[in-house]
PDB file of C-alpha atoms in Angstrom:
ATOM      1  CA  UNK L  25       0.000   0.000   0.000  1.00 84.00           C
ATOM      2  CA  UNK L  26       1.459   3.210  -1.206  1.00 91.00           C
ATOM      3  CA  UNK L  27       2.085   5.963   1.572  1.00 92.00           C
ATOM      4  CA  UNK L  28      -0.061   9.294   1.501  1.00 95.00           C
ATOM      5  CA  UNK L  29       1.504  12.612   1.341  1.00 96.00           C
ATOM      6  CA  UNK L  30       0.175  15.633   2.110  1.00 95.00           C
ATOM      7  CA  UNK L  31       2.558  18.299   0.133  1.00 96.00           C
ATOM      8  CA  UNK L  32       2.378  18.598  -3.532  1.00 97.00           C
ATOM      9  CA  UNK L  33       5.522  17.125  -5.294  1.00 98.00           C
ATOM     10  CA  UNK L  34       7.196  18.652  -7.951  1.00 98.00           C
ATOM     11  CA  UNK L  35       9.041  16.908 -10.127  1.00 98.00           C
ATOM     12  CA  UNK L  36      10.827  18.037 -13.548  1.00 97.00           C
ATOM     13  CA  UNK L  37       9.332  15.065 -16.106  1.00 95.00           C
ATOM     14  CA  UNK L  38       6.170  12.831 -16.931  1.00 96.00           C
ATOM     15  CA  UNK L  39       9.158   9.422 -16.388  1.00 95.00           C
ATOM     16  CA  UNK L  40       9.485  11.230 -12.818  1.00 96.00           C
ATOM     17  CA  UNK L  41       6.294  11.499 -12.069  1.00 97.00           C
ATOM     18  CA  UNK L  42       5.440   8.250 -13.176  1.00 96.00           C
ATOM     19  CA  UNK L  43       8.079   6.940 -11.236  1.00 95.00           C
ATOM     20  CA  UNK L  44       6.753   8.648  -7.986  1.00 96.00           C
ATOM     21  CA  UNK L  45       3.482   7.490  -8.558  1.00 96.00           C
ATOM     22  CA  UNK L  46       4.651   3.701  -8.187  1.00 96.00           C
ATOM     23  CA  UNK L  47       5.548   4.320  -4.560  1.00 95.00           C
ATOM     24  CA  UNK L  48       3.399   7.748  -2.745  1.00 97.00           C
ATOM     25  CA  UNK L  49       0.095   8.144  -2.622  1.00 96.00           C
ATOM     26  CA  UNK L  50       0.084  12.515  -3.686  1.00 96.00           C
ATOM     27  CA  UNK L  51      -0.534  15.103  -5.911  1.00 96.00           C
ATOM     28  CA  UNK L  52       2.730  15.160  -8.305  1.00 97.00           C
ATOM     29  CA  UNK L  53       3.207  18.286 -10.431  1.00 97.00           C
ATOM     30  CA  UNK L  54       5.622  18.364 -13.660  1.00 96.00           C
ATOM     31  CA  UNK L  55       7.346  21.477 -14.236  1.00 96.00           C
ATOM     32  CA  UNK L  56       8.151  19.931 -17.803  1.00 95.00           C
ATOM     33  CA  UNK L  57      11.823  21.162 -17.346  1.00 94.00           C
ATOM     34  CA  UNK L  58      12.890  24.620 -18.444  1.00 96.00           C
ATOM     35  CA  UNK L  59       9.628  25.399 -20.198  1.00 95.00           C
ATOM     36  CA  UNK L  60       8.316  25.872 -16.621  1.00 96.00           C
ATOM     37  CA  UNK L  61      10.580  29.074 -17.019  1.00 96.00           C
ATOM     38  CA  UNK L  62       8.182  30.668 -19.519  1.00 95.00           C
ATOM     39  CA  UNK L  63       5.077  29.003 -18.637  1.00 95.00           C
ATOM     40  CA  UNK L  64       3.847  32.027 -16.559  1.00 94.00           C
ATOM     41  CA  UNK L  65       0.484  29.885 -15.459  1.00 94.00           C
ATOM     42  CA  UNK L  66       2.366  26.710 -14.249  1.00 94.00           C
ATOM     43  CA  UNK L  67       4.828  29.098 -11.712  1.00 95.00           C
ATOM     44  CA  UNK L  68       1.130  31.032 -10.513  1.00 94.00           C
ATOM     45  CA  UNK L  69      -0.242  27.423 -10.252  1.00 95.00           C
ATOM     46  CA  UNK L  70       2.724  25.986  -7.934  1.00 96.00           C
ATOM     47  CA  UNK L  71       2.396  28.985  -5.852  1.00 95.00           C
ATOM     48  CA  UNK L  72      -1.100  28.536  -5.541  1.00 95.00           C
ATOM     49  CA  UNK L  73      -0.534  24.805  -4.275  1.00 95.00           C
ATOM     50  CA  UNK L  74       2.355  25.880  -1.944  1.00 96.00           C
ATOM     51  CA  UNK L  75      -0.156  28.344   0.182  1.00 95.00           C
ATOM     52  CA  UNK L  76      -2.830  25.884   0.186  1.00 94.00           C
ATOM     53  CA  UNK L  77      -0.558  22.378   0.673  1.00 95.00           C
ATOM     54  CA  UNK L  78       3.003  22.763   1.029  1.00 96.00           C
ATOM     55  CA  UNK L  79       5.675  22.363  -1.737  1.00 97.00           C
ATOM     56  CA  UNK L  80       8.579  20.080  -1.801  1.00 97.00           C
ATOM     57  CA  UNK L  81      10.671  19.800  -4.915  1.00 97.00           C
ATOM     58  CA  UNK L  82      12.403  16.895  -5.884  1.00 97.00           C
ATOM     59  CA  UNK L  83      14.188  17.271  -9.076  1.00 96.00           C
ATOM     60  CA  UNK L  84      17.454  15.508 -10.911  1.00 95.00           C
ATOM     61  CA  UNK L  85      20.793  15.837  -9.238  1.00 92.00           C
ATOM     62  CA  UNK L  86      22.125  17.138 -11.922  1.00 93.00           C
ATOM     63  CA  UNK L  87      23.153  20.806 -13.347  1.00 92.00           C
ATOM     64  CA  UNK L  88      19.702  21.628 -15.152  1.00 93.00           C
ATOM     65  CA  UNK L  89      18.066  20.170 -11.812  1.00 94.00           C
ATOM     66  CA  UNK L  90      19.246  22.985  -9.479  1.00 94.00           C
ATOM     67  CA  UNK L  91      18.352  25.359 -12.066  1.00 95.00           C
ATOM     68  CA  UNK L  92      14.682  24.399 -12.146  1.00 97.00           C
ATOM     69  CA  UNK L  93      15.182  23.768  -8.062  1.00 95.00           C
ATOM     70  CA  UNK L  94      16.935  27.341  -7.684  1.00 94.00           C
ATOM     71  CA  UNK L  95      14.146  28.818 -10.274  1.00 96.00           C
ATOM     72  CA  UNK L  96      11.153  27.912  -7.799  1.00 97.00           C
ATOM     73  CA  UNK L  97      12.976  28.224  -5.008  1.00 94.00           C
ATOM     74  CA  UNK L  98      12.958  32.276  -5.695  1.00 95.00           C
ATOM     75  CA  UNK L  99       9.392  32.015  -7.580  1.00 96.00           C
ATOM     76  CA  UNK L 100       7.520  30.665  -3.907  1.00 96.00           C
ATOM     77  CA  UNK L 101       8.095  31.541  -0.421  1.00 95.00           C
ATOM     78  CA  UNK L 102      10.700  29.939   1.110  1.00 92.00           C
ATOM     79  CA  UNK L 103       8.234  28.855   3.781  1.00 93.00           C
ATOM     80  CA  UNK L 104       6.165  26.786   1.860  1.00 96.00           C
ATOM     81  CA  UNK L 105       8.503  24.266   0.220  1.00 95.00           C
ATOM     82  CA  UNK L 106      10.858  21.811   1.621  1.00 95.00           C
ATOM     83  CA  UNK L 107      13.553  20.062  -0.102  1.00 94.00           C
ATOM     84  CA  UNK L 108      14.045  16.760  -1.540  1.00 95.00           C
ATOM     85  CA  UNK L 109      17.316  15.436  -2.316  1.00 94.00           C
ATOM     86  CA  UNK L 110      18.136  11.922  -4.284  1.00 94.00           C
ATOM     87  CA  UNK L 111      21.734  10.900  -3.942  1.00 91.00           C
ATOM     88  CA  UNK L 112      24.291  11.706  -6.994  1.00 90.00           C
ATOM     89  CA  UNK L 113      24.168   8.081  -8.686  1.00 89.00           C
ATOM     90  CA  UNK L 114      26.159   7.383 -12.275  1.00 85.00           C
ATOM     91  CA  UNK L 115      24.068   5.335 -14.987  1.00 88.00           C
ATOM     92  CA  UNK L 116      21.710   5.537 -17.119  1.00 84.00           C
ATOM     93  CA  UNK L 117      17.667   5.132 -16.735  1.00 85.00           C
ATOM     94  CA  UNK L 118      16.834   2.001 -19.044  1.00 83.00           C
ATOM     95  CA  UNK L 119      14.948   3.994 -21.146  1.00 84.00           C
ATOM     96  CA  UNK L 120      17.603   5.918 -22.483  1.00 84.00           C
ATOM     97  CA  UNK L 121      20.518   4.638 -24.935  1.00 82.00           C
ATOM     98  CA  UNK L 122      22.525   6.733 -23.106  1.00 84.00           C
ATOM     99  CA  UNK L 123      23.430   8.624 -19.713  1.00 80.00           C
ATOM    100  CA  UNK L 124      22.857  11.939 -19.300  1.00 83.00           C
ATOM    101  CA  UNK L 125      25.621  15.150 -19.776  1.00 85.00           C
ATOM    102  CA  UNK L 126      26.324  14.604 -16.550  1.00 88.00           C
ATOM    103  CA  UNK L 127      26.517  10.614 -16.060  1.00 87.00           C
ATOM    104  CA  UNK L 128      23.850  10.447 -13.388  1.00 92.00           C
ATOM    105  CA  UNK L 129      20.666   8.550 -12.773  1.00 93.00           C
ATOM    106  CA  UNK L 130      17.586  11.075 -12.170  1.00 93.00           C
ATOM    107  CA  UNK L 131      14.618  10.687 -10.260  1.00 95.00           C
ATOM    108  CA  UNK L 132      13.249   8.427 -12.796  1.00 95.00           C
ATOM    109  CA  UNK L 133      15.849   5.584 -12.198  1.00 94.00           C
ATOM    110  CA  UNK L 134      16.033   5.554  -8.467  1.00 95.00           C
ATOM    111  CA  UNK L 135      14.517   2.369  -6.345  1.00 95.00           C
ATOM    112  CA  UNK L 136      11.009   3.256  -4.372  1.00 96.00           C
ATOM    113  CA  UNK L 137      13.446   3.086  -1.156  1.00 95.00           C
ATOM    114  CA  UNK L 138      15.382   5.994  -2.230  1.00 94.00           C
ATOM    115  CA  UNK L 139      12.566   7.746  -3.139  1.00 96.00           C
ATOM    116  CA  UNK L 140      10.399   7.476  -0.101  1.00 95.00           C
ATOM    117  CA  UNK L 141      14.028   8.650   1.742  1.00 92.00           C
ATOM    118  CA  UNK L 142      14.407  11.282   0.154  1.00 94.00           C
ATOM    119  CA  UNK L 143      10.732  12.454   1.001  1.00 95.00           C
ATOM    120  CA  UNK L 144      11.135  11.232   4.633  1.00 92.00           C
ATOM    121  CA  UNK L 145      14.864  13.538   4.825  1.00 89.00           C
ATOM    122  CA  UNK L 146      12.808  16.430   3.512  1.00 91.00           C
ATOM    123  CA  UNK L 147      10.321  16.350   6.406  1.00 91.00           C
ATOM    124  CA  UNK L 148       7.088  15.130   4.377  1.00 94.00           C
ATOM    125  CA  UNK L 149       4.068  14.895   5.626  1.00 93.00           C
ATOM    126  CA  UNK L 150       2.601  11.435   6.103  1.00 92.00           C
ATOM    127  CA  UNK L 151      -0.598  10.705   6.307  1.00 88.00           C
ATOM    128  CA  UNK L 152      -1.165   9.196  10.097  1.00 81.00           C
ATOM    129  CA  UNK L 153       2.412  10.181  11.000  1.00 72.00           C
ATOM    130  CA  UNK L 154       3.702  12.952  13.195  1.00 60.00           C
ATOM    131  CA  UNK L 155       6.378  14.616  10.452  1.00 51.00           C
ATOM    132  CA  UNK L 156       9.827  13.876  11.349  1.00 50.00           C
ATOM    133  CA  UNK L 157      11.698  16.948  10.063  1.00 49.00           C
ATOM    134  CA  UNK L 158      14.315  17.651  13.201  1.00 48.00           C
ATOM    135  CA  UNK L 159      14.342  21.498  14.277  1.00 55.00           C
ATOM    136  CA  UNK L 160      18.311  22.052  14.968  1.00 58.00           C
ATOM    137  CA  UNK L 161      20.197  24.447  14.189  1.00 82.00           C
ATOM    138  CA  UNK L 162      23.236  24.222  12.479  1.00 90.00           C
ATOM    139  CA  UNK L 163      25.162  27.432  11.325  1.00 90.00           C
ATOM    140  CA  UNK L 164      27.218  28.910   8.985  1.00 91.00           C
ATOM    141  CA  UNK L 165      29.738  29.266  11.760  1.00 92.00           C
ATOM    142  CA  UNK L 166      29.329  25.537  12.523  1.00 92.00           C
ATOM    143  CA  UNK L 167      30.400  24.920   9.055  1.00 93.00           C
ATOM    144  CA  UNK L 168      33.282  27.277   9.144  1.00 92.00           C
ATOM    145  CA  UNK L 169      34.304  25.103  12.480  1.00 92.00           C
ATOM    146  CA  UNK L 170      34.536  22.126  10.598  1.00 92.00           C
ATOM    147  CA  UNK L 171      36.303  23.510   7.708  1.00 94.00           C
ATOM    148  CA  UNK L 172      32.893  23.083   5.282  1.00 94.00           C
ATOM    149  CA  UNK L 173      33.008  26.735   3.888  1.00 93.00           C
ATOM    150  CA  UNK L 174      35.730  29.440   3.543  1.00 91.00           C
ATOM    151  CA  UNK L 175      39.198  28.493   2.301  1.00 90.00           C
ATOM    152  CA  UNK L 176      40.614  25.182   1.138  1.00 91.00           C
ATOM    153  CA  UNK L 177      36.985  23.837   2.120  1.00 93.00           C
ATOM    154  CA  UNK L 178      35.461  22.011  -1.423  1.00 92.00           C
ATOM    155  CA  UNK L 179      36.973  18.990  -1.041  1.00 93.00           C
ATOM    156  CA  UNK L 180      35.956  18.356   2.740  1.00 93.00           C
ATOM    157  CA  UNK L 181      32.537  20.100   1.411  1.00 93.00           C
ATOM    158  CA  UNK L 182      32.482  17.084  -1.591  1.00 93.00           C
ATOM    159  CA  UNK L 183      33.593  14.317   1.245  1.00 93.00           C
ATOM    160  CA  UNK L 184      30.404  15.236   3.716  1.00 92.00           C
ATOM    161  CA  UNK L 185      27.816  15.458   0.310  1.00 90.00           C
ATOM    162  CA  UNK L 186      29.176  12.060  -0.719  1.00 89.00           C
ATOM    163  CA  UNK L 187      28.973  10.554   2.844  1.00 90.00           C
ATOM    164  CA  UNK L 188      25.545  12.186   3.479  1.00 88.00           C
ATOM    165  CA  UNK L 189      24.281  11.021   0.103  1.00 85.00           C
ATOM    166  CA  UNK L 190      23.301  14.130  -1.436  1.00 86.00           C
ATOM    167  CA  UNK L 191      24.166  15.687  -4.684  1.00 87.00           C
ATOM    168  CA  UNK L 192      27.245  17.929  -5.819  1.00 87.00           C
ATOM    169  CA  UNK L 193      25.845  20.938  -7.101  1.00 86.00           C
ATOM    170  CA  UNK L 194      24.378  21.684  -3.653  1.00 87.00           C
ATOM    171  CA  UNK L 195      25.367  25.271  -2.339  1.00 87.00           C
ATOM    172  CA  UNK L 196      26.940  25.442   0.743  1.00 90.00           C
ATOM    173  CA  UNK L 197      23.451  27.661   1.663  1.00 87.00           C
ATOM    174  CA  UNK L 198      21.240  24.575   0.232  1.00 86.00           C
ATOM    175  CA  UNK L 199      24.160  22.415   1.951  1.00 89.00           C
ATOM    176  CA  UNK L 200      23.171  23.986   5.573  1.00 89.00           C
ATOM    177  CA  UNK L 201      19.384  23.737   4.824  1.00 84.00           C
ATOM    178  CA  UNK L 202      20.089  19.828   3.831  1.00 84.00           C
ATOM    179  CA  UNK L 203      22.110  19.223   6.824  1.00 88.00           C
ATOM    180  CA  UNK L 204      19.312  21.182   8.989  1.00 82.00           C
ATOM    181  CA  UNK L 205      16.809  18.821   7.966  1.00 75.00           C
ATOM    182  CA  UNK L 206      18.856  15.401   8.510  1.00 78.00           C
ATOM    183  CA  UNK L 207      21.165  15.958  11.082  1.00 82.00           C
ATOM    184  CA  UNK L 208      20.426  16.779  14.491  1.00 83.00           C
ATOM    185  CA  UNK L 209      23.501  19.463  16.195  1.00 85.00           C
ATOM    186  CA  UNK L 210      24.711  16.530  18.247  1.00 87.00           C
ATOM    187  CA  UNK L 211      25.136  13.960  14.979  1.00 87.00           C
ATOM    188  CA  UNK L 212      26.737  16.642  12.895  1.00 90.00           C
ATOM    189  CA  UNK L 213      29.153  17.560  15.813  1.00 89.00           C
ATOM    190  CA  UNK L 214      30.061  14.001  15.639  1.00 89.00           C
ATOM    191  CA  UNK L 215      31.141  14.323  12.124  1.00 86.00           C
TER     192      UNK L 215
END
């Protein structure tokens, strides 16, 4: 029995949301990639949805995305969307003949398990469960502390992404809102 969500999903593709639609029980919006960029309607529709339900985006871990991610992320109040982050994965989706610019699998090709972690990690709400999104408070100085920003600080930034699961191309701001939402202060002190 597939799990009921509360928050409207957005997704880039119709192969995403199919694939979401295999394992959650919600309302799954396509932003049909960069045309949501010019498709005025679509952007007044998701904020529409994000007042009445909740947003939380869940798009490719590649380059283009963060750009759609980044896009809606300044389009809706920050308030009303959470984040959902697969992990950086090389392949292909067997659909394709072959892998992407970047090399990696999008939310098409990951396994029901990573997909209903990724939801879970971004604080979704359940239907019949309490949400489980931790309130800590990790800073920018905490980062600085461990080395994660400021000079000589991508690689160890990389290491942490990699461990953590989460993609590349995450900001060291989206990096601290990821790490907000998984981590309590005592588990990323033990880092």
């Amino acid at each position: 029995m597939k799990e009921k969500i509360k928050e409207v999903i957005v997704v880039e593709g119709r192969y995403d949301k199919n694939a979401l639609s295999q394992v959650v029980d919600a309302t799954i919006v396509e932003t049909g990639g960069f045309s949501v960029f010019n498709d005025r309607e679509k952007v007044d529709f998701l904020r529409q949805l994000a007042q009445k339900r909740g947003l939380i985006l869940l798009t490719d871990s590649d380059g283009a995305g963060f750009v759609i991610r980044n896009y809606l992320k300044g389009a809706i109040p920050p308030d009303q969307i959470k984040q959902a982050y697969i992990p950086d994965v090389l392949g292909k989706e067997r659909r394709k003949r072959k892998a992407g610019k970047e090399g990696k699998i999008g939310v098409e090709g990951m396994t029901p398990a990573v997909l209903l972690d990724s939801l879970r990690r971004a604080g979704a709400t359940f239907e019949g469960k309490e949400s489980v999104t931790p309130i800590t408070h990790i800073t920018k100085a905490d980062l600085l502390d461990k080395g994660l920003i400021g000079p000589d600080s991508v690689e160890k930034r990389q290491a942490l992404l990699k461990k953590l699961h989460l993609p590349a191309h995450l900001t060291p701001n989206a990096m601290l809102e990821a790490l907000n939402l998984l981590l309590s202060q005592e588990e990323f002190d033990a880092l």
